[in-house]
Amino acid sequence: MPVLGRLTLALALAVGVYSVGANVIGARRGRLELLISARHALWAMCAMITVAVASLWVGLLRSDFSLEYVASYSSTTLPTIYKITSLWGGQQGSLLFWTWLLSIFTALVAIQNRRRNPEIAPYALAVMAGVAVFFLGMLNFVTRPFDLLAVAPLEGSDLNPLLQNYWMAIHPPSLYTGYVSATVPFAFGAAALITGKLDDDWIRSTRRWAIFSWFFLTLGNIFGARWAYEVLGWGGYWAWDPVENAAFMPWLVMTAYLHSVMIQERKDMLKVWNLVLVGLAFLLTLFGTFITRSGVISSVHSFTQSGLGPYFLTFLIVVTVAYTVLLISRVRMLRSPAEFESYLSREAAFLFNNLVLVGIAFAIFWGTIFPVLSEAVRGVKITVGPPFFNKVNGPLALALIFLMGVGPLIAWRKATRANLVRSFAAPALAGVVTGLAFFYAGGMRQWYVLSAMSLAAFVLATVVVEVARGIDARRHLVGESPPRALVNLVAKNNRRYGGYIIHVGVVAAFVGIVASSFFKAEVKQSVHQGESFRIGNYELKYLGLESSDTPHLASAVARLDVFDRGRWVATMEPAKLFFKQPQQPATKVAIRSSPRADLYVVLAGIDEASGLVTFDVFLTPLVFWLWAGGLLMAVGTVVVMWPNVRERAAIAAAVRRATEDEFAGQAVSPGD
Ligand code: HEM
Ligand code: HEM
């Protein structure tokens, strides 16, 4: 198996290099047979890497400790599911996994574009293959997954116990999928620049890929945050750790990109900007990997540190310089005749949306690299910490939520007074009433919370007004009942209403984030068996401790009865774990979640001598809505991606045309 793995990785590198050359030369000289063989080479590359991945999986499942990777990240007692997930539990394996995804996406793009985009597709494929060649170079020469140990140990060192959690099967693959698929729109953007074919084709051809990438970035971030919430035991879900930032920045830029392309599609504006954003999103995914793996910036979440930093940095610099030079050389061709007419217009709302999103990403970038800069300039590593991120991003987030209410309803070109009143009078009123209600009835005095809740109500009201108007129109025009009108409205305009569902999800998540950041309560209490303590309306009674000991794991589980205003509601069981191989303590948090608040109980300490047990308990209002918002964003994205009736007809027509072309093309390319 190791030999097969090494061999297929070497072959994949060779065919990858060939495909870059064949695509470029084939496109420049117009040689169809070369382009076809370049495409076949990409499929071969994907097949080779698939065999390599399968080989490593076989090694992991068979506990073949002659492989250094398997000995480092697995063991005979590791449950099968974690043997499988160990593929991305360490440096070499996760890089192999990344490269595998890239090769699959490249192969799919090659299939999708067999007849489409004849001018730009070969260059896009060359760019994707070029990126794969870089990763394959790493896997062949720098960080090899199939290195052997001189003497195979009898037992492996096991996967880090922190990673033996079901999220291991979900969070890393989601993020990697989001990261890697961002290469597709980037490659098409670069190809458009190389060929000078700078109309909207590259954007249209990659819209689904961009949304696909955004979808998985969203899931990856949310799943990571949920994992942190469930296992780390500090009651929070986000700490502005460099790796968290590395996942958040491409998401922000990709969000900006998804919006700014709408302006290019409809108004032929922002062409340069779109190319900047798509480049930035891709570079940020590389930057994320650089951060995780280089150890240049210390993170609590670097499971895959190694000496890869300089290679990634070099690659990052080369891609940045090449892309920038390309972009500058084409700037004149990208000038748009259209101009902004007014700041009170949908175009302007989109522009501000982009500025705010990129502003947030820039602030996070700055905060993340500040320790490195400060060390270079002053010789001391200064970490900026969460207050910096919250202070800068808090107000920007408010601006973003405000724009999210304004953007979808304001008129294109120039809003009139009548348009503004018609669209925004009711939502503005809803916002003001909500703010006043929180102020007077809720007794809330923090300006930030009041603004956040008002703006959230404002955005929700814009969506309600818009949906109500749509339903009303269908009722009058087609005579449908309201529920039927709602279903048809979404089905016929899935992109628009999917966007609204996503926005509602963002608002829900935002409310959850604000409430949990401002109103999280914490009580740390030591109690004897039978004693009780309080947090908010809850009373917690400690019933006792149960210990167990196996060769693998020692654990102590505490039982607590929970009463809400005197009424029993649950028994909770937080635990302390101690893994023995390698030796490492861990906590098992008990969480009781509801839309109103989460009760989060950590077993913080056990003093066997005195019988005192210490609990760290958090009561976090509305944090439920962060996860619910994430789910809504995912549902909205599926709605957005669903091919609607009109689109399906267009696709059917395109397929018909392609099939006709195929018959025509067979005479030209019998070998394809
Ligand atoms: C807000 C929370 C989180 C965010 C935003 C986040 C972000 C990321 C990112 C950006 C990567 C890809 C790194 C790369 O380029 O190689 C990643 C991978 C990974 N994450 Fe997370 N993560 C979060 C929480 C967690 C937690 C709590 C754990 C485990 C306790 C975890 C375990 C992993 C593992 C094992 C990988 C794959 C290996 C690696 O690349 O390091 N993540 N995560
Ligand atoms: C973090 C904040 C935001 C997120 C995550 C977000 C996400 C999305 C997504 C994924 C779509 C679907 C895109 C597509 O179909 O290609 C969308 C649509 C849309 N978004 Fe946002 N958005 C955000 C903020 C904003 C803001 C500030 C504006 C204001 C200009 C805005 C205006 C729109 C509009 C007008 C649509 C399209 C609806 C249509 O097709 O008519 N969004 N949004």
Short mmCIF file of N, CA and C in Angstrom, two decimals, residues 16-79:
data_model
loop_
_atom_site.label_atom_id
_atom_site.label_comp_id
_atom_site.label_asym_id
_atom_site.label_seq_id
_atom_site.Cartn_x
_atom_site.Cartn_y
_atom_site.Cartn_z
N GLY A 16 -0.37 16.05 -13.75
CA GLY A 16 -0.78 17.42 -13.42
C GLY A 16 0.07 18.43 -14.19
N VAL A 17 1.38 18.23 -14.14
CA VAL A 17 2.29 19.14 -14.86
C VAL A 17 1.98 19.09 -16.35
N TYR A 18 1.77 17.88 -16.86
CA TYR A 18 1.46 17.74 -18.28
C TYR A 18 0.19 18.51 -18.63
N SER A 19 -0.82 18.39 -17.77
CA SER A 19 -2.10 19.02 -18.08
C SER A 19 -2.00 20.54 -18.11
N VAL A 20 -1.19 21.11 -17.20
CA VAL A 20 -1.00 22.57 -17.23
C VAL A 20 -0.45 22.96 -18.60
N GLY A 21 0.62 22.29 -19.00
CA GLY A 21 1.27 22.62 -20.28
C GLY A 21 0.33 22.38 -21.45
N ALA A 22 -0.31 21.22 -21.47
CA ALA A 22 -1.15 20.86 -22.62
C ALA A 22 -2.34 21.80 -22.73
N ASN A 23 -2.90 22.20 -21.61
CA ASN A 23 -4.03 23.13 -21.66
C ASN A 23 -3.60 24.47 -22.25
N VAL A 24 -2.45 24.97 -21.76
CA VAL A 24 -2.00 26.29 -22.22
C VAL A 24 -1.60 26.23 -23.70
N ILE A 25 -0.80 25.25 -24.06
CA ILE A 25 -0.34 25.19 -25.45
C ILE A 25 -1.52 24.88 -26.38
N GLY A 26 -2.37 23.96 -25.94
CA GLY A 26 -3.55 23.61 -26.74
C GLY A 26 -4.41 24.82 -27.01
N ALA A 27 -4.61 25.66 -25.98
CA ALA A 27 -5.46 26.84 -26.14
C ALA A 27 -4.78 27.87 -27.04
N ARG A 28 -3.48 28.07 -26.83
CA ARG A 28 -2.78 29.10 -27.62
C ARG A 28 -2.69 28.74 -29.08
N ARG A 29 -2.45 27.46 -29.35
CA ARG A 29 -2.29 27.06 -30.75
C ARG A 29 -3.60 26.57 -31.36
N GLY A 30 -4.66 26.52 -30.53
CA GLY A 30 -5.95 26.05 -31.04
C GLY A 30 -5.93 24.58 -31.40
N ARG A 31 -5.19 23.77 -30.64
CA ARG A 31 -5.10 22.33 -30.98
C ARG A 31 -6.04 21.52 -30.10
N LEU A 32 -7.12 21.09 -30.74
CA LEU A 32 -8.19 20.42 -30.01
C LEU A 32 -7.73 19.12 -29.36
N GLU A 33 -6.92 18.35 -30.10
CA GLU A 33 -6.54 17.03 -29.56
C GLU A 33 -5.68 17.19 -28.31
N LEU A 34 -4.91 18.29 -28.26
CA LEU A 34 -4.09 18.54 -27.07
C LEU A 34 -4.98 18.90 -25.88
N LEU A 35 -6.02 19.69 -26.16
CA LEU A 35 -6.95 20.08 -25.09
C LEU A 35 -7.68 18.85 -24.54
N ILE A 36 -8.03 17.96 -25.47
CA ILE A 36 -8.73 16.75 -25.02
C ILE A 36 -7.80 15.91 -24.15
N SER A 37 -6.55 15.79 -24.57
CA SER A 37 -5.65 14.95 -23.76
C SER A 37 -5.34 15.65 -22.43
N ALA A 38 -5.34 16.98 -22.43
CA ALA A 38 -5.13 17.70 -21.16
C ALA A 38 -6.26 17.40 -20.20
N ARG A 39 -7.47 17.31 -20.76
CA ARG A 39 -8.62 17.01 -19.92
C ARG A 39 -8.54 15.59 -19.38
N HIS A 40 -8.15 14.68 -20.26
CA HIS A 40 -8.01 13.29 -19.81
C HIS A 40 -6.95 13.20 -18.71
N ALA A 41 -5.90 14.02 -18.85
CA ALA A 41 -4.83 13.99 -17.84
C ALA A 41 -5.40 14.41 -16.48
N LEU A 42 -6.34 15.36 -16.51
CA LEU A 42 -6.93 15.79 -15.23
C LEU A 42 -7.75 14.68 -14.60
N TRP A 43 -8.46 13.95 -15.45
CA TRP A 43 -9.23 12.82 -14.90
C TRP A 43 -8.27 11.78 -14.34
N ALA A 44 -7.18 11.57 -15.05
CA ALA A 44 -6.18 10.60 -14.56
C ALA A 44 -5.60 11.08 -13.23
N MET A 45 -5.35 12.39 -13.15
CA MET A 45 -4.79 12.94 -11.90
C MET A 45 -5.75 12.65 -10.74
N CYS A 46 -7.03 12.87 -11.00
CA CYS A 46 -8.04 12.63 -9.96
C CYS A 46 -8.04 11.15 -9.58
N ALA A 47 -7.98 10.28 -10.58
CA ALA A 47 -7.99 8.83 -10.30
C ALA A 47 -6.77 8.44 -9.47
N MET A 48 -5.60 8.98 -9.84
CA MET A 48 -4.36 8.65 -9.10
C MET A 48 -4.47 9.08 -7.64
N ILE A 49 -4.94 10.30 -7.44
CA ILE A 49 -5.01 10.79 -6.05
C ILE A 49 -6.06 10.00 -5.26
N THR A 50 -7.12 9.61 -5.96
CA THR A 50 -8.14 8.78 -5.29
C THR A 50 -7.51 7.48 -4.80
N VAL A 51 -6.67 6.88 -5.64
CA VAL A 51 -6.01 5.63 -5.22
C VAL A 51 -5.08 5.92 -4.02
N ALA A 52 -4.38 7.05 -4.06
CA ALA A 52 -3.48 7.39 -2.94
C ALA A 52 -4.28 7.53 -1.64
N VAL A 53 -5.42 8.23 -1.74
CA VAL A 53 -6.25 8.42 -0.55
C VAL A 53 -6.74 7.06 -0.05
N ALA A 54 -7.18 6.22 -0.98
CA ALA A 54 -7.66 4.89 -0.59
C ALA A 54 -6.53 4.12 0.09
N SER A 55 -5.32 4.25 -0.42
CA SER A 55 -4.19 3.52 0.19
C SER A 55 -3.97 3.96 1.63
N LEU A 56 -4.05 5.28 1.86
CA LEU A 56 -3.83 5.76 3.23
C LEU A 56 -4.96 5.28 4.13
N TRP A 57 -6.17 5.29 3.59
CA TRP A 57 -7.32 4.80 4.39
C TRP A 57 -7.13 3.32 4.75
N VAL A 58 -6.67 2.55 3.75
CA VAL A 58 -6.44 1.12 4.03
C VAL A 58 -5.39 0.99 5.13
N GLY A 59 -4.31 1.78 5.04
CA GLY A 59 -3.27 1.75 6.07
C GLY A 59 -3.85 2.08 7.44
N LEU A 60 -4.71 3.09 7.49
CA LEU A 60 -5.31 3.49 8.78
C LEU A 60 -6.23 2.39 9.31
N LEU A 61 -7.04 1.84 8.42
CA LEU A 61 -8.01 0.82 8.87
C LEU A 61 -7.32 -0.47 9.29
N ARG A 62 -6.18 -0.76 8.63
CA ARG A 62 -5.47 -1.99 8.98
C ARG A 62 -4.46 -1.77 10.09
N SER A 63 -4.39 -0.55 10.61
CA SER A 63 -3.39 -0.19 11.63
C SER A 63 -1.98 -0.61 11.19
N ASP A 64 -1.62 -0.19 10.01
CA ASP A 64 -0.30 -0.50 9.47
C ASP A 64 0.71 0.52 10.02
N PHE A 65 1.29 0.20 11.20
CA PHE A 65 2.14 1.19 11.86
C PHE A 65 3.52 1.32 11.23
N SER A 66 3.78 0.59 10.14
CA SER A 66 5.04 0.85 9.45
C SER A 66 4.95 2.22 8.78
N LEU A 67 3.73 2.68 8.55
CA LEU A 67 3.55 4.03 8.00
C LEU A 67 3.64 5.04 9.15
N GLU A 68 4.53 5.99 9.00
CA GLU A 68 4.73 6.97 10.07
C GLU A 68 3.41 7.69 10.39
N TYR A 69 2.65 8.00 9.34
CA TYR A 69 1.40 8.74 9.54
C TYR A 69 0.42 7.95 10.41
N VAL A 70 0.27 6.67 10.07
CA VAL A 70 -0.68 5.83 10.81
C VAL A 70 -0.22 5.68 12.26
N ALA A 71 1.11 5.50 12.46
CA ALA A 71 1.63 5.35 13.82
C ALA A 71 1.41 6.63 14.63
N SER A 72 1.41 7.78 13.96
CA SER A 72 1.29 9.05 14.68
C SER A 72 -0.16 9.43 14.99
N TYR A 73 -1.10 9.01 14.15
CA TYR A 73 -2.47 9.53 14.30
C TYR A 73 -3.53 8.45 14.46
N SER A 74 -3.11 7.22 14.75
CA SER A 74 -4.11 6.18 14.92
C SER A 74 -3.61 5.17 15.95
N SER A 75 -4.46 4.20 16.26
CA SER A 75 -4.06 3.12 17.16
C SER A 75 -4.99 1.95 16.91
N THR A 76 -4.66 0.80 17.47
CA THR A 76 -5.52 -0.37 17.22
C THR A 76 -6.86 -0.20 17.91
N THR A 77 -6.88 0.57 19.02
CA THR A 77 -8.14 0.69 19.77
C THR A 77 -9.01 1.86 19.31
N LEU A 78 -8.51 2.63 18.37
CA LEU A 78 -9.28 3.79 17.90
C LEU A 78 -10.54 3.29 17.17
N PRO A 79 -11.73 3.82 17.51
CA PRO A 79 -12.94 3.39 16.80
C PRO A 79 -12.81 3.65 15.29
#
